[in-house]
Amino acid sequence: MITMKDSKFYKIEDVCELLQVSKITIYRWIKSGKITAYKVGKSYLFKISDVHKLIEDSKVDYER
């Protein structure tokens, strides 16, 4: 995790580990707009709030 002035960012490896998905999946999500990424040099960075939003948007409600 990288901390900047008022924000904390995850590296792509951190997001992969947290969500248990591959880098290819993350790249697809970036391209489709499912997750917001910031490209700094050759690296992608992800705001913690954007990762939490992705998780929240993926919520499934089951009716029993």
C-alpha positions as a printed Julia matrix, in Angstrom:
64×3 Matrix{Float64}:
   0.0     0.0     0.0
   1.2     3.51   -0.83
   0.18    6.5     1.25
   0.06    9.95   -0.28
  -1.0    13.2     1.33
  -4.73   12.47    1.84
  -5.18    9.12    0.11
  -4.04    5.55    0.38
  -3.45    3.47   -2.72
  -3.1    -0.22   -3.44
  -0.72   -1.63   -6.02
  -2.16   -4.1    -8.53
  -0.57   -7.02   -6.66
  -2.36   -5.92   -3.47
  -5.72   -5.78   -5.24
  -5.14   -9.22   -6.82
  -4.37  -10.72   -3.43
  -7.26   -8.98   -1.69
  -9.85  -10.01   -4.29
  -8.24  -13.37   -5.16
  -8.17  -12.64   -8.9
  -5.4   -12.52  -11.51
  -3.73   -9.43  -12.96
  -5.46  -10.2   -16.27
  -8.84   -9.92  -14.53
  -7.85   -6.57  -13.02
  -6.72   -5.3   -16.43
 -10.08   -6.36  -17.9
 -11.95   -4.58  -15.11
  -9.93   -1.41  -15.76
 -10.67   -1.56  -19.51
 -14.4    -2.16  -18.92
 -14.64    0.6   -16.3
 -15.56   -1.77  -13.47
 -12.72   -0.36  -11.35
 -10.93    2.98  -11.51
  -7.14    2.89  -11.74
  -4.46    5.55  -11.87
  -1.47    4.9   -14.08
   1.76    6.3   -12.68
   4.69    5.48  -14.92
   4.29    1.8   -15.71
   2.33    1.01  -12.55
  -1.39    1.02  -11.82
  -2.57    2.34   -8.46
  -6.02    1.94   -6.93
  -7.64    4.1    -4.27
  -8.89    2.1    -1.32
 -12.31    3.7    -1.75
 -12.49    2.48   -5.38
 -11.68   -1.09   -4.33
 -14.35   -0.91   -1.61
 -16.83    0.44   -4.18
 -16.09   -2.51   -6.47
 -16.74   -4.9    -3.61
 -19.96   -3.11   -2.63
 -21.18   -3.05   -6.26
 -20.6    -6.82   -6.42
 -22.91   -7.51   -3.5
 -25.47  -10.23   -4.12
 -28.81  -10.28   -2.31
 -30.31  -13.7    -1.88
 -33.99  -14.14   -1.27
 -34.92  -17.29    0.58
